[in-house]
PDB file of C-alpha atoms in Angstrom:
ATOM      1  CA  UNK K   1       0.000   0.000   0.000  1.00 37.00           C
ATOM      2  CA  UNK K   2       2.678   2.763   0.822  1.00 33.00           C
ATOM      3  CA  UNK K   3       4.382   2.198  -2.870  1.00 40.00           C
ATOM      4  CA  UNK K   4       0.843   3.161  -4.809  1.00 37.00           C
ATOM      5  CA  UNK K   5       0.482   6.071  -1.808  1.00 35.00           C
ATOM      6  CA  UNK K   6       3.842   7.695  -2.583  1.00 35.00           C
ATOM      7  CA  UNK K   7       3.482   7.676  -6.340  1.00 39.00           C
ATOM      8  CA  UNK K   8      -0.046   9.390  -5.808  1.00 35.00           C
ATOM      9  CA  UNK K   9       1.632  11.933  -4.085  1.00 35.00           C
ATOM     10  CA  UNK K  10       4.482  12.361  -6.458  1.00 40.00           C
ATOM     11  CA  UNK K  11       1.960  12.150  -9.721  1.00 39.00           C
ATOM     12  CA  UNK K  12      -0.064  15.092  -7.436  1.00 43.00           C
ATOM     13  CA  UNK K  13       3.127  17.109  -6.819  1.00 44.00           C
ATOM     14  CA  UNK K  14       3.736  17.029 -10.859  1.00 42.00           C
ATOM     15  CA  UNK K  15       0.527  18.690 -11.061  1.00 49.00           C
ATOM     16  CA  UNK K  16       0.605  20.777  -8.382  1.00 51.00           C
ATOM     17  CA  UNK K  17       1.426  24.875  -8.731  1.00 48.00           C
ATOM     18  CA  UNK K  18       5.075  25.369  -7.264  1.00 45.00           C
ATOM     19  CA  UNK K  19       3.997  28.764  -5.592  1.00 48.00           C
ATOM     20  CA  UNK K  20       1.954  31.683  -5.438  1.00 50.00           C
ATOM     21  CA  UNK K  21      -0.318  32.185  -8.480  1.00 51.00           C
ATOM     22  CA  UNK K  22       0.846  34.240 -10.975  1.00 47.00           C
ATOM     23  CA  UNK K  23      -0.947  36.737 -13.516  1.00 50.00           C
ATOM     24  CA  UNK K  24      -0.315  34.264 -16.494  1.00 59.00           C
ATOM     25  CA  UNK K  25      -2.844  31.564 -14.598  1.00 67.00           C
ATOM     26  CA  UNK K  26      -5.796  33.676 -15.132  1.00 78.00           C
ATOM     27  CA  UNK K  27      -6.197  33.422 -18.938  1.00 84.00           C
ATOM     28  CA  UNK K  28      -6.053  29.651 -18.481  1.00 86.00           C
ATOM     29  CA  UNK K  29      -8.772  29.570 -15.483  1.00 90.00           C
ATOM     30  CA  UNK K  30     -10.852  31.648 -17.365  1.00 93.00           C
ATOM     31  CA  UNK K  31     -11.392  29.568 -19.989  1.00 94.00           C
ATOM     32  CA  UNK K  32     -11.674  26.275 -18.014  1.00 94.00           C
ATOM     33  CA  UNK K  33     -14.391  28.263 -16.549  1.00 95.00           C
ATOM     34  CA  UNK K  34     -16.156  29.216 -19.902  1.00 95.00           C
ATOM     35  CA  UNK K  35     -15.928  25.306 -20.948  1.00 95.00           C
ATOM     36  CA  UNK K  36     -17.082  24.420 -17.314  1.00 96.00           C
ATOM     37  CA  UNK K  37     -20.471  26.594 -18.158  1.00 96.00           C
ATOM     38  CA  UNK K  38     -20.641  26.220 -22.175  1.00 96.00           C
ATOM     39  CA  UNK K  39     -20.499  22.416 -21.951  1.00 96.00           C
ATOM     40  CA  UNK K  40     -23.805  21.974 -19.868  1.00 96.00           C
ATOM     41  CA  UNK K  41     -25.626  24.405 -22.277  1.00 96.00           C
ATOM     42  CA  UNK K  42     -24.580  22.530 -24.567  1.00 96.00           C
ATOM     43  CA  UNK K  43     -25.806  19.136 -23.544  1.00 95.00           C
ATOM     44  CA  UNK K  44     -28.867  20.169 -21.898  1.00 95.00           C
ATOM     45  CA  UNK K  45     -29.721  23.301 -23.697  1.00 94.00           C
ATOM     46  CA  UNK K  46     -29.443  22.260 -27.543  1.00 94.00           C
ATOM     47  CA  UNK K  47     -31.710  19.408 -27.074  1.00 94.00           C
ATOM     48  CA  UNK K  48     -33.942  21.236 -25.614  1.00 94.00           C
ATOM     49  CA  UNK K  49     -34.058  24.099 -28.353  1.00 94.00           C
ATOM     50  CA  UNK K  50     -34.532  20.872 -30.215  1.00 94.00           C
ATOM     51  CA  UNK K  51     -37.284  19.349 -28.690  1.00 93.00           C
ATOM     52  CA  UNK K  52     -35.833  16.750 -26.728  1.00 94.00           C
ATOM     53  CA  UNK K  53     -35.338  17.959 -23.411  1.00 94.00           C
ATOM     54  CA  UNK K  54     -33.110  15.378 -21.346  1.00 94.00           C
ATOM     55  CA  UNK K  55     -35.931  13.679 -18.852  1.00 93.00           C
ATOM     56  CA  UNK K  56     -35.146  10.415 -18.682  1.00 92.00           C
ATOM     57  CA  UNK K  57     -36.821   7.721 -16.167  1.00 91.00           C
ATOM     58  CA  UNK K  58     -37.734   9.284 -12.803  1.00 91.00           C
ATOM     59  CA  UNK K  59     -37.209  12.413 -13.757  1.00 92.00           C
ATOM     60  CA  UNK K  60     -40.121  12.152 -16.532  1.00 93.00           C
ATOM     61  CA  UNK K  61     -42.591  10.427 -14.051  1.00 92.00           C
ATOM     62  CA  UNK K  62     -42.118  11.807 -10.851  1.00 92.00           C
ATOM     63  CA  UNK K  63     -39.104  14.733 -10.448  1.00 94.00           C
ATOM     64  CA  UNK K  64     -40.193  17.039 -13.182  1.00 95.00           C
ATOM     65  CA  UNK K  65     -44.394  16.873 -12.778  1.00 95.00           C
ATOM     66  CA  UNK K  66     -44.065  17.787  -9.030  1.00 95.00           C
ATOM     67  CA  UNK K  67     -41.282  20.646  -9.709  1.00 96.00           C
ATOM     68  CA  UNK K  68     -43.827  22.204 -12.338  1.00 96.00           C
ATOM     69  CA  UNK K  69     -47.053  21.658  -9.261  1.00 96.00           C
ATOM     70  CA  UNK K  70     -44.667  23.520  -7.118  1.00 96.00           C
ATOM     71  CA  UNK K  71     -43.890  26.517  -9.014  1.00 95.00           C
ATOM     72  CA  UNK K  72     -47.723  26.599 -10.088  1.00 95.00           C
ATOM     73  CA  UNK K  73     -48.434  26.578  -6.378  1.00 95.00           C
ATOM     74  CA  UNK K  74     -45.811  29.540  -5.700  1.00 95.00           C
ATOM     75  CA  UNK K  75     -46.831  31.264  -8.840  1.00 94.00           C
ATOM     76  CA  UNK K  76     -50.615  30.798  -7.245  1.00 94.00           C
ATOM     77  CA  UNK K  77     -49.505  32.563  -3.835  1.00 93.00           C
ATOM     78  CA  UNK K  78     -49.639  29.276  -2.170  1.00 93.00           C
ATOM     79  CA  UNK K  79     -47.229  27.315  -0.475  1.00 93.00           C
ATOM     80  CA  UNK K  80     -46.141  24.530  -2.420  1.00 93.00           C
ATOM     81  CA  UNK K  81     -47.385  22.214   0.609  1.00 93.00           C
ATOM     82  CA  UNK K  82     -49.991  19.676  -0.707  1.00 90.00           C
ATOM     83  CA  UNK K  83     -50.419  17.611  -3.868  1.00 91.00           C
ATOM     84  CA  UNK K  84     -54.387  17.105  -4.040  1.00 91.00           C
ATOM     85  CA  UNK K  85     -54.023  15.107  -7.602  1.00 90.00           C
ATOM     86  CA  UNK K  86     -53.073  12.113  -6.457  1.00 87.00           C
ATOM     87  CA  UNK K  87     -54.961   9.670  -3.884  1.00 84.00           C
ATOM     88  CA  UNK K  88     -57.245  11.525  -1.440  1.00 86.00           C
ATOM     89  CA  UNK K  89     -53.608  14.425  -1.407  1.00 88.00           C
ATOM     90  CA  UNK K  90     -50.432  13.810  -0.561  1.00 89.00           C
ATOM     91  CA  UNK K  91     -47.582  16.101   0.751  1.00 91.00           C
ATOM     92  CA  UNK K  92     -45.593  18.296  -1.994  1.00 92.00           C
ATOM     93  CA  UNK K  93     -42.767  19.395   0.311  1.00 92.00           C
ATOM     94  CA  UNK K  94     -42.686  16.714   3.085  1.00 90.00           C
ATOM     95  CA  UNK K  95     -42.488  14.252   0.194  1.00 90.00           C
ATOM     96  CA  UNK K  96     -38.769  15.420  -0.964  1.00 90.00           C
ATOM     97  CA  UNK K  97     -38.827  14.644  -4.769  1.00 91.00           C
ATOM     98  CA  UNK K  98     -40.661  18.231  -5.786  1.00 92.00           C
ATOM     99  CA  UNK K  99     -37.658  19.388  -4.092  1.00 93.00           C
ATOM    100  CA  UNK K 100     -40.312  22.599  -3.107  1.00 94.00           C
ATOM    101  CA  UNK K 101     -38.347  24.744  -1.028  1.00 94.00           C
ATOM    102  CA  UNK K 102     -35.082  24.493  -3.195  1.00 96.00           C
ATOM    103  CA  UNK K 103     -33.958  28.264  -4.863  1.00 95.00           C
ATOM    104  CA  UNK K 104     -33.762  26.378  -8.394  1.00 96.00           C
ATOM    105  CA  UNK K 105     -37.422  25.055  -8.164  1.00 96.00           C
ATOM    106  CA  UNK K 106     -38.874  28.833  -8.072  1.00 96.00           C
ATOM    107  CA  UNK K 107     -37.970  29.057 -11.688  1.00 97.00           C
ATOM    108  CA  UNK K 108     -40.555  26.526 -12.228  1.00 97.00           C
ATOM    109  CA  UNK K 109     -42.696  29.813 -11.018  1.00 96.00           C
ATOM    110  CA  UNK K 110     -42.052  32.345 -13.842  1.00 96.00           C
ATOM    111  CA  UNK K 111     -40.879  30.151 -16.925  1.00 95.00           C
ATOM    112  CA  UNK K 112     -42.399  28.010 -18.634  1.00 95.00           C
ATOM    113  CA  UNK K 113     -41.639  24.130 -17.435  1.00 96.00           C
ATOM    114  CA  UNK K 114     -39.597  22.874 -20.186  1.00 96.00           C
ATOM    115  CA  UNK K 115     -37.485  26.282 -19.605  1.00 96.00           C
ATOM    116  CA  UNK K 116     -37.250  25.915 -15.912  1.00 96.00           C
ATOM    117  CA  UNK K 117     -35.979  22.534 -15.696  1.00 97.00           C
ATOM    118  CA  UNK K 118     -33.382  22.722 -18.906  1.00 96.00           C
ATOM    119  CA  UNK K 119     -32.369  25.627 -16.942  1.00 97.00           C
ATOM    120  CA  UNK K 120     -32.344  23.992 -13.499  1.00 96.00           C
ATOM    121  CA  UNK K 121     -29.957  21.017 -15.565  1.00 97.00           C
ATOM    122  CA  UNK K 122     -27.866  23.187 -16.603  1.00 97.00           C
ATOM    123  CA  UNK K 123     -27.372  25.124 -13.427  1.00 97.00           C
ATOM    124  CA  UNK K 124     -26.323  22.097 -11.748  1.00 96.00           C
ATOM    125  CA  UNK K 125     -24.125  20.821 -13.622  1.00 97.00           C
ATOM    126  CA  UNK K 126     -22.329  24.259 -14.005  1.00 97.00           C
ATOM    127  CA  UNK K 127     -22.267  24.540  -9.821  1.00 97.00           C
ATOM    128  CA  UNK K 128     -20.668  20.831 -10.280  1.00 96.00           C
ATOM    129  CA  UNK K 129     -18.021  21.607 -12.038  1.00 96.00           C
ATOM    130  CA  UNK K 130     -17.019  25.529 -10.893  1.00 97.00           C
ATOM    131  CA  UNK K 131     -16.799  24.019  -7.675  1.00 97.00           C
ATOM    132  CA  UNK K 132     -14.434  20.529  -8.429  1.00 96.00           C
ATOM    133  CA  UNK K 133     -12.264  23.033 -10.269  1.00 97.00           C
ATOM    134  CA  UNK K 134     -12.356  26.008  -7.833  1.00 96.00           C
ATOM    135  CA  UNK K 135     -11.863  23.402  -5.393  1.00 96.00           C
ATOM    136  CA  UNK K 136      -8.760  21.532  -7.180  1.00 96.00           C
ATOM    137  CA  UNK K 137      -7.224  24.994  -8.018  1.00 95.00           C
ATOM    138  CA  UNK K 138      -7.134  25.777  -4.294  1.00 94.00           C
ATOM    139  CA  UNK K 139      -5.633  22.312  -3.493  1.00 93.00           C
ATOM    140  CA  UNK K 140      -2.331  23.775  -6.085  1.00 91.00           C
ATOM    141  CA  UNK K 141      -3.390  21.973  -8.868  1.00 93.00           C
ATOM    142  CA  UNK K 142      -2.424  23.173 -12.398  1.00 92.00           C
ATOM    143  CA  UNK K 143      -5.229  24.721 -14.032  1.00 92.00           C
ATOM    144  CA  UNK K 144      -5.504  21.456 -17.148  1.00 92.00           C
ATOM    145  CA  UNK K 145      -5.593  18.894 -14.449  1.00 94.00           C
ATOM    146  CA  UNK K 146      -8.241  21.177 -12.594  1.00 95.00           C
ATOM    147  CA  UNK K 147     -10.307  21.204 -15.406  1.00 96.00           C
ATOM    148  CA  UNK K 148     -10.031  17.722 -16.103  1.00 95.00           C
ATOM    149  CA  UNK K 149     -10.963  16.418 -11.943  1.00 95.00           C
ATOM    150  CA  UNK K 150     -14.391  18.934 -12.647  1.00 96.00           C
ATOM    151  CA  UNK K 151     -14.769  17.394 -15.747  1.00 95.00           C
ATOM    152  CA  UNK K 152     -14.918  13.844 -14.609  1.00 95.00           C
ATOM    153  CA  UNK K 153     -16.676  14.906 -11.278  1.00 94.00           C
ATOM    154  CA  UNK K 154     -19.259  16.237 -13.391  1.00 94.00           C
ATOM    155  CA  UNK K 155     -19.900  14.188 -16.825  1.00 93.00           C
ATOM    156  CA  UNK K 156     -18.073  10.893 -16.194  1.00 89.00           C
ATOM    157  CA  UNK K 157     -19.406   9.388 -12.753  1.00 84.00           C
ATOM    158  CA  UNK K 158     -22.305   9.448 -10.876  1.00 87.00           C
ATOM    159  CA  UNK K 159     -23.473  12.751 -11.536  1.00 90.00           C
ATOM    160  CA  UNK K 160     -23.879  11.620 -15.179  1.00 89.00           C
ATOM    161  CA  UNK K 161     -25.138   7.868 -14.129  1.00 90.00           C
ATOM    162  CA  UNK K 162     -27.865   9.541 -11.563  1.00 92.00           C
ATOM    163  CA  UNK K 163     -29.065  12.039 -13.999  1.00 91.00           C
ATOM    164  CA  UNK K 164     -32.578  10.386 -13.892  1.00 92.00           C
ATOM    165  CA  UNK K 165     -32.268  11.021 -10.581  1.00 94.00           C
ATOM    166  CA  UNK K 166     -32.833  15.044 -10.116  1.00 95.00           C
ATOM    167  CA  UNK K 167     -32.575  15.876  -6.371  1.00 94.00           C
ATOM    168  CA  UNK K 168     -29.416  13.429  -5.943  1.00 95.00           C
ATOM    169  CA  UNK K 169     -27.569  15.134  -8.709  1.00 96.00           C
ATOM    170  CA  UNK K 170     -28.740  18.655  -7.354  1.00 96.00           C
ATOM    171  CA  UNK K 171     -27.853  17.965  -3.958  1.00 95.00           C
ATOM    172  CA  UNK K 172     -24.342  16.529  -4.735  1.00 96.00           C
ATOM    173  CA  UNK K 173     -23.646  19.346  -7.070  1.00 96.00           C
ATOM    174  CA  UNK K 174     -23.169  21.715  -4.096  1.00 97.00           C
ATOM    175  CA  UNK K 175     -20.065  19.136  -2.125  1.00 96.00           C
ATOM    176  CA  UNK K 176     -17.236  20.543  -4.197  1.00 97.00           C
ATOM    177  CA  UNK K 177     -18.280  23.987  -3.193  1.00 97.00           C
ATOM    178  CA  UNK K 178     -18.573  22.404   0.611  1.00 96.00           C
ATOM    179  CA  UNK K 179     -14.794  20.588   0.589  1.00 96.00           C
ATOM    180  CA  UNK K 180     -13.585  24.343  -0.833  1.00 96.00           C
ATOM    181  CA  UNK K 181     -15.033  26.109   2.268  1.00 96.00           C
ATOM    182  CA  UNK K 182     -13.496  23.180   4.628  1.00 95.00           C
ATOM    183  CA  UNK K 183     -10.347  23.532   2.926  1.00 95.00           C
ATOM    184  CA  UNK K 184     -10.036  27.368   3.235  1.00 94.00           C
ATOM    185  CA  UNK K 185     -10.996  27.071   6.880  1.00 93.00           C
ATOM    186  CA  UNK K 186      -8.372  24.841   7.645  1.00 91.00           C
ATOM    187  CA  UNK K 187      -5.899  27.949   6.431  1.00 89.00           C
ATOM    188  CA  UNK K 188      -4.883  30.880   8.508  1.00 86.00           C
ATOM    189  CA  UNK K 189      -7.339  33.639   7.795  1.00 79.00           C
ATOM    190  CA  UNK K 190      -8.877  36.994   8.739  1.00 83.00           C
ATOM    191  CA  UNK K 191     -11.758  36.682  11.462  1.00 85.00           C
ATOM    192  CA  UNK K 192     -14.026  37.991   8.314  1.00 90.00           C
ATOM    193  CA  UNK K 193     -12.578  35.913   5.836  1.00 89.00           C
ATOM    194  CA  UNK K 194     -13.524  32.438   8.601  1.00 89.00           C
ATOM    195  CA  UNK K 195     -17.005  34.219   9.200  1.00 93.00           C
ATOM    196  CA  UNK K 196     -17.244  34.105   5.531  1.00 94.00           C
ATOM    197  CA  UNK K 197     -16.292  30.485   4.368  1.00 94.00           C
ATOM    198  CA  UNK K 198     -18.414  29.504   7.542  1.00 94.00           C
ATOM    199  CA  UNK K 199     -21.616  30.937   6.050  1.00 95.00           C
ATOM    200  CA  UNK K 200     -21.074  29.750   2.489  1.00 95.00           C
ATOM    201  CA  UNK K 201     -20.256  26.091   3.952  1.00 96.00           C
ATOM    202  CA  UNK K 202     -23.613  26.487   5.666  1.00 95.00           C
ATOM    203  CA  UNK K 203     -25.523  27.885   2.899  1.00 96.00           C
ATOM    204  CA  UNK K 204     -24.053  25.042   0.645  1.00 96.00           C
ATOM    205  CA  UNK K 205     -24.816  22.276   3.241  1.00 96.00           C
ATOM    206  CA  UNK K 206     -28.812  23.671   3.064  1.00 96.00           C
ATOM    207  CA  UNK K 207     -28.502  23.711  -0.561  1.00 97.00           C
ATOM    208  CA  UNK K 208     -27.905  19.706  -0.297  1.00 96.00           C
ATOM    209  CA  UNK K 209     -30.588  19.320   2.344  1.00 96.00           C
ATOM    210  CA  UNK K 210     -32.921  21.794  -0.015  1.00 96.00           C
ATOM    211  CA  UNK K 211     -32.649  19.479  -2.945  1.00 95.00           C
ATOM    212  CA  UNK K 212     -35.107  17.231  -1.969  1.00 89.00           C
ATOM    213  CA  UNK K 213     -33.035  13.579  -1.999  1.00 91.00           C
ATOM    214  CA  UNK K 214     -32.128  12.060   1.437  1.00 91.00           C
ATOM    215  CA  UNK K 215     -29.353  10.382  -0.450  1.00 92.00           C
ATOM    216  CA  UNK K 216     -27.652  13.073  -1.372  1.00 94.00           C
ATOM    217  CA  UNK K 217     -27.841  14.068   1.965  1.00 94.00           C
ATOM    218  CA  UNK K 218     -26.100  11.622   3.451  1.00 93.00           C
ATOM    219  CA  UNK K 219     -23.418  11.033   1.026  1.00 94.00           C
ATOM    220  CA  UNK K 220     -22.751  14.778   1.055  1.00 94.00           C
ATOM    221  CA  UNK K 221     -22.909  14.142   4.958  1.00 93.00           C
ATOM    222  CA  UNK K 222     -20.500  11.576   5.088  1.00 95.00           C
ATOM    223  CA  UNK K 223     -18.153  13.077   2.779  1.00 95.00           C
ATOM    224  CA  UNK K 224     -17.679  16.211   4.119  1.00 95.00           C
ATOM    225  CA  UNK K 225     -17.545  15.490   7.905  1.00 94.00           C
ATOM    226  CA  UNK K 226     -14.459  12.710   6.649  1.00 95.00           C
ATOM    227  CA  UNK K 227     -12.888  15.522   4.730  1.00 95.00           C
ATOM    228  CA  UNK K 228     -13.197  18.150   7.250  1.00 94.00           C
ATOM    229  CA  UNK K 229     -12.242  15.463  10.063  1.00 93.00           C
ATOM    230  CA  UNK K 230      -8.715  15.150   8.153  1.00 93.00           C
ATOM    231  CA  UNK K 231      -8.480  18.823   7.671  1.00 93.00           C
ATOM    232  CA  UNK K 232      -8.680  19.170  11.572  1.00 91.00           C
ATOM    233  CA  UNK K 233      -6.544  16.470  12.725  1.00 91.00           C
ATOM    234  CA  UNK K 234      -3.591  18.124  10.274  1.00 90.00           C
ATOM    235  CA  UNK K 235      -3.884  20.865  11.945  1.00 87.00           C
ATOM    236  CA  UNK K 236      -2.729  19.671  15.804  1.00 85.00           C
ATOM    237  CA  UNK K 237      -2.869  21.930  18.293  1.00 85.00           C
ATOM    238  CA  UNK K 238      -4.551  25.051  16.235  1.00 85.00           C
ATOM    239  CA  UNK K 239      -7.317  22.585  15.619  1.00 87.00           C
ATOM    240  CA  UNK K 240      -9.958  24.438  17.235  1.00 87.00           C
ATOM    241  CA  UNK K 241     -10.854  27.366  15.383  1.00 87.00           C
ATOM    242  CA  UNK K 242     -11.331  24.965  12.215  1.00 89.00           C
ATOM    243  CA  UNK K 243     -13.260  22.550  13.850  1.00 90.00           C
ATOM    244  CA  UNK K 244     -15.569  25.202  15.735  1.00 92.00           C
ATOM    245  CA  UNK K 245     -16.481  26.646  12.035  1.00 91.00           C
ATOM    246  CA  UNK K 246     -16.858  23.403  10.459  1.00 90.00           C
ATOM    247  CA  UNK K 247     -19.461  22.407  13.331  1.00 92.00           C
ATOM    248  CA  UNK K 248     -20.845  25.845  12.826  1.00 94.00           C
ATOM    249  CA  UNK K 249     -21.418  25.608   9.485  1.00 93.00           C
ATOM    250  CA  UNK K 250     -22.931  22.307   9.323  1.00 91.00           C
ATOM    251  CA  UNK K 251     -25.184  23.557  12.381  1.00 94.00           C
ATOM    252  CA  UNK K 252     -26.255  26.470   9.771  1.00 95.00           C
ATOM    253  CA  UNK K 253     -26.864  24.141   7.120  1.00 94.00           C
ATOM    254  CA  UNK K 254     -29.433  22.161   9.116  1.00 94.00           C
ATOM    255  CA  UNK K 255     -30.993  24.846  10.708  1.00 96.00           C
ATOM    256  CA  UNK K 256     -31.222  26.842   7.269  1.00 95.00           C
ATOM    257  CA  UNK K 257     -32.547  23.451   5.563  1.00 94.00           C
ATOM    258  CA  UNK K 258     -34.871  22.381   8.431  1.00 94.00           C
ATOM    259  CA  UNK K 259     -38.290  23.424   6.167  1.00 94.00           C
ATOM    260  CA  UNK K 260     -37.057  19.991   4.282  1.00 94.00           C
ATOM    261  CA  UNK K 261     -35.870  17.575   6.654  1.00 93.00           C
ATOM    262  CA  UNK K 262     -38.336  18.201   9.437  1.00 93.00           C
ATOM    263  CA  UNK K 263     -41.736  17.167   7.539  1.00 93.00           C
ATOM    264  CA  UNK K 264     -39.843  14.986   5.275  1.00 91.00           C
ATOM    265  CA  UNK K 265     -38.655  13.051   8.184  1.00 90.00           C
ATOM    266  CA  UNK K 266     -42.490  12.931   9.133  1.00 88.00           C
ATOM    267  CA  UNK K 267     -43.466  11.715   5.615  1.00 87.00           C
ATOM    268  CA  UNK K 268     -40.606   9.131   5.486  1.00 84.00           C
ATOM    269  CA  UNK K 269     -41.498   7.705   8.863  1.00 79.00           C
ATOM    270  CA  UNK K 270     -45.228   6.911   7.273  1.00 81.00           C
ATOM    271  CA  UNK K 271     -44.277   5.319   4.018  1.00 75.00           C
ATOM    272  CA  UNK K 272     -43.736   2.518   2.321  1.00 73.00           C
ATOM    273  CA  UNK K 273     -40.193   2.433   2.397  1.00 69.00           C
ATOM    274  CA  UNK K 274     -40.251   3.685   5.798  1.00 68.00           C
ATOM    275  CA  UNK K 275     -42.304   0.375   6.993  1.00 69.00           C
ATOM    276  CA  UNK K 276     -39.961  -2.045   5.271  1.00 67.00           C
TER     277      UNK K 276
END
């Protein structure tokens, strides 16, 4: 095991910047950036000019249909609380897949539904991938192996094989941007600048919960707390300032995402999965 660790960390220190960043980075980051948010208008955005907006399985069925009832609901002046078309009602946002309190589903309120979820595809796959590379850049990476970590985070794994899946892809979208705030609190910083990566960790973390997919939630969950576990323990006896943000944020992130979780823990509890 230790021969395959230290060539990881040699192939990584290849890759790695040597120091500072310099001027002549920003032309290249810049246009990692403009692939990073070209590439899902591309895939989602021509087919849907096209007619073929990409809804395939669940998405079709279940994940689009309640997003549209929710943004008709808000659009309405109502809540988006209560699904009365199928059996005698059913909850809308205790039952997670409308994903009804999540910022993306409002556009379902002033565009047209076709419009609002090419849109909503496209801005998730866009936060994937900003965030993998904003995140590998700040690990010292070189801006062409950057691009190509978002890349794969974001079009060769299992944000590509869950795409049927709307509120797990959503909700994962938002962990790069999560490990980037852990990371930059685990650096010496101003008390503004920690005050700052605390909120945006916690206003990511409710972004996951927001989404409307428990899974997501607890892979998100799991990786972070690992990640931000190592962070701490590197850090020895300056630990604590890191760790009390990190528990902050996550604290934030729950409390900010609570509208979910707390009737969809209700809802859970009294269905079928729940029982089995």
């Amino acid at each position: 095991m230790l021969g395959p660790a230290l060539s990881l960390i040699s192939i990584t220190r290849t890759f790695q910047v040597p120091g500072p960043r310099t001027a002549r980075s920003w032309p290249g980051d810049a246009m990692a950036i403009a692939v990073l948010i070209a590439l899902p208008v591309l895939v989602y955005g021509v087919p849907a000019l096209l007619g073929h907006p990409v809804l395939p399985g669940d998405d079709l069925t279940q994940n689009f249909p309640l997003r549209v009832l929710a943004g008709h609901e808000i659009r309405s002046g109502r809540l988006p609380l209560y699904d009365p078309y199928i059996w005698s009602g059913a909850p809308l946002l205790g039952g997670w897949n409308a994903g009804a309190a999540y910022p993306f589903t409002f556009l379902f309120a002033v565009l047209s539904p076709v419009a609002a979820w090419t849109l909503n595809m496209v801005l998730t796959w866009a936060v994937a991938g900003l965030g993998m590379f904003a995140f590998l850049r700040s690990c010292r990476l070189k801006c062409g192996p950057a691009l190509l970590g978002a890349l794969s985070f974001a079009f060769a794994g299992a944000m590509s094989a869950q795409v049927a899946h709307f509120g797990l892809v959503a909700g994962m979208s938002w962990v790069p941007a999560q490990l980037l705030c852990v990371l930059r609190l685990s650096r010496p910083g101003s008390m503004l600048s920690r005050l700052a990566w605390t909120g945006a960790l916690g206003g990511t973390f409710g972004l996951t919960i927001l989404a409307g997919e428990p899974r997501a939630i607890d892979d998100a969950g799991v990786i972070v707390l690992v990640y931000a576990v190592w962070q701490v323990a590197r850090l020895g006896r300056r630990f604590a300032p890191a760790a009390l943000s990190a528990a902050a944020s996550l604290a934030l992130g729950a409390c900010l995402g609570a509208i979910q979780w707390i009737p969809g823990l209700a809802v859970v509890a009294t269905s079928q999965r729940g029982a089995s």
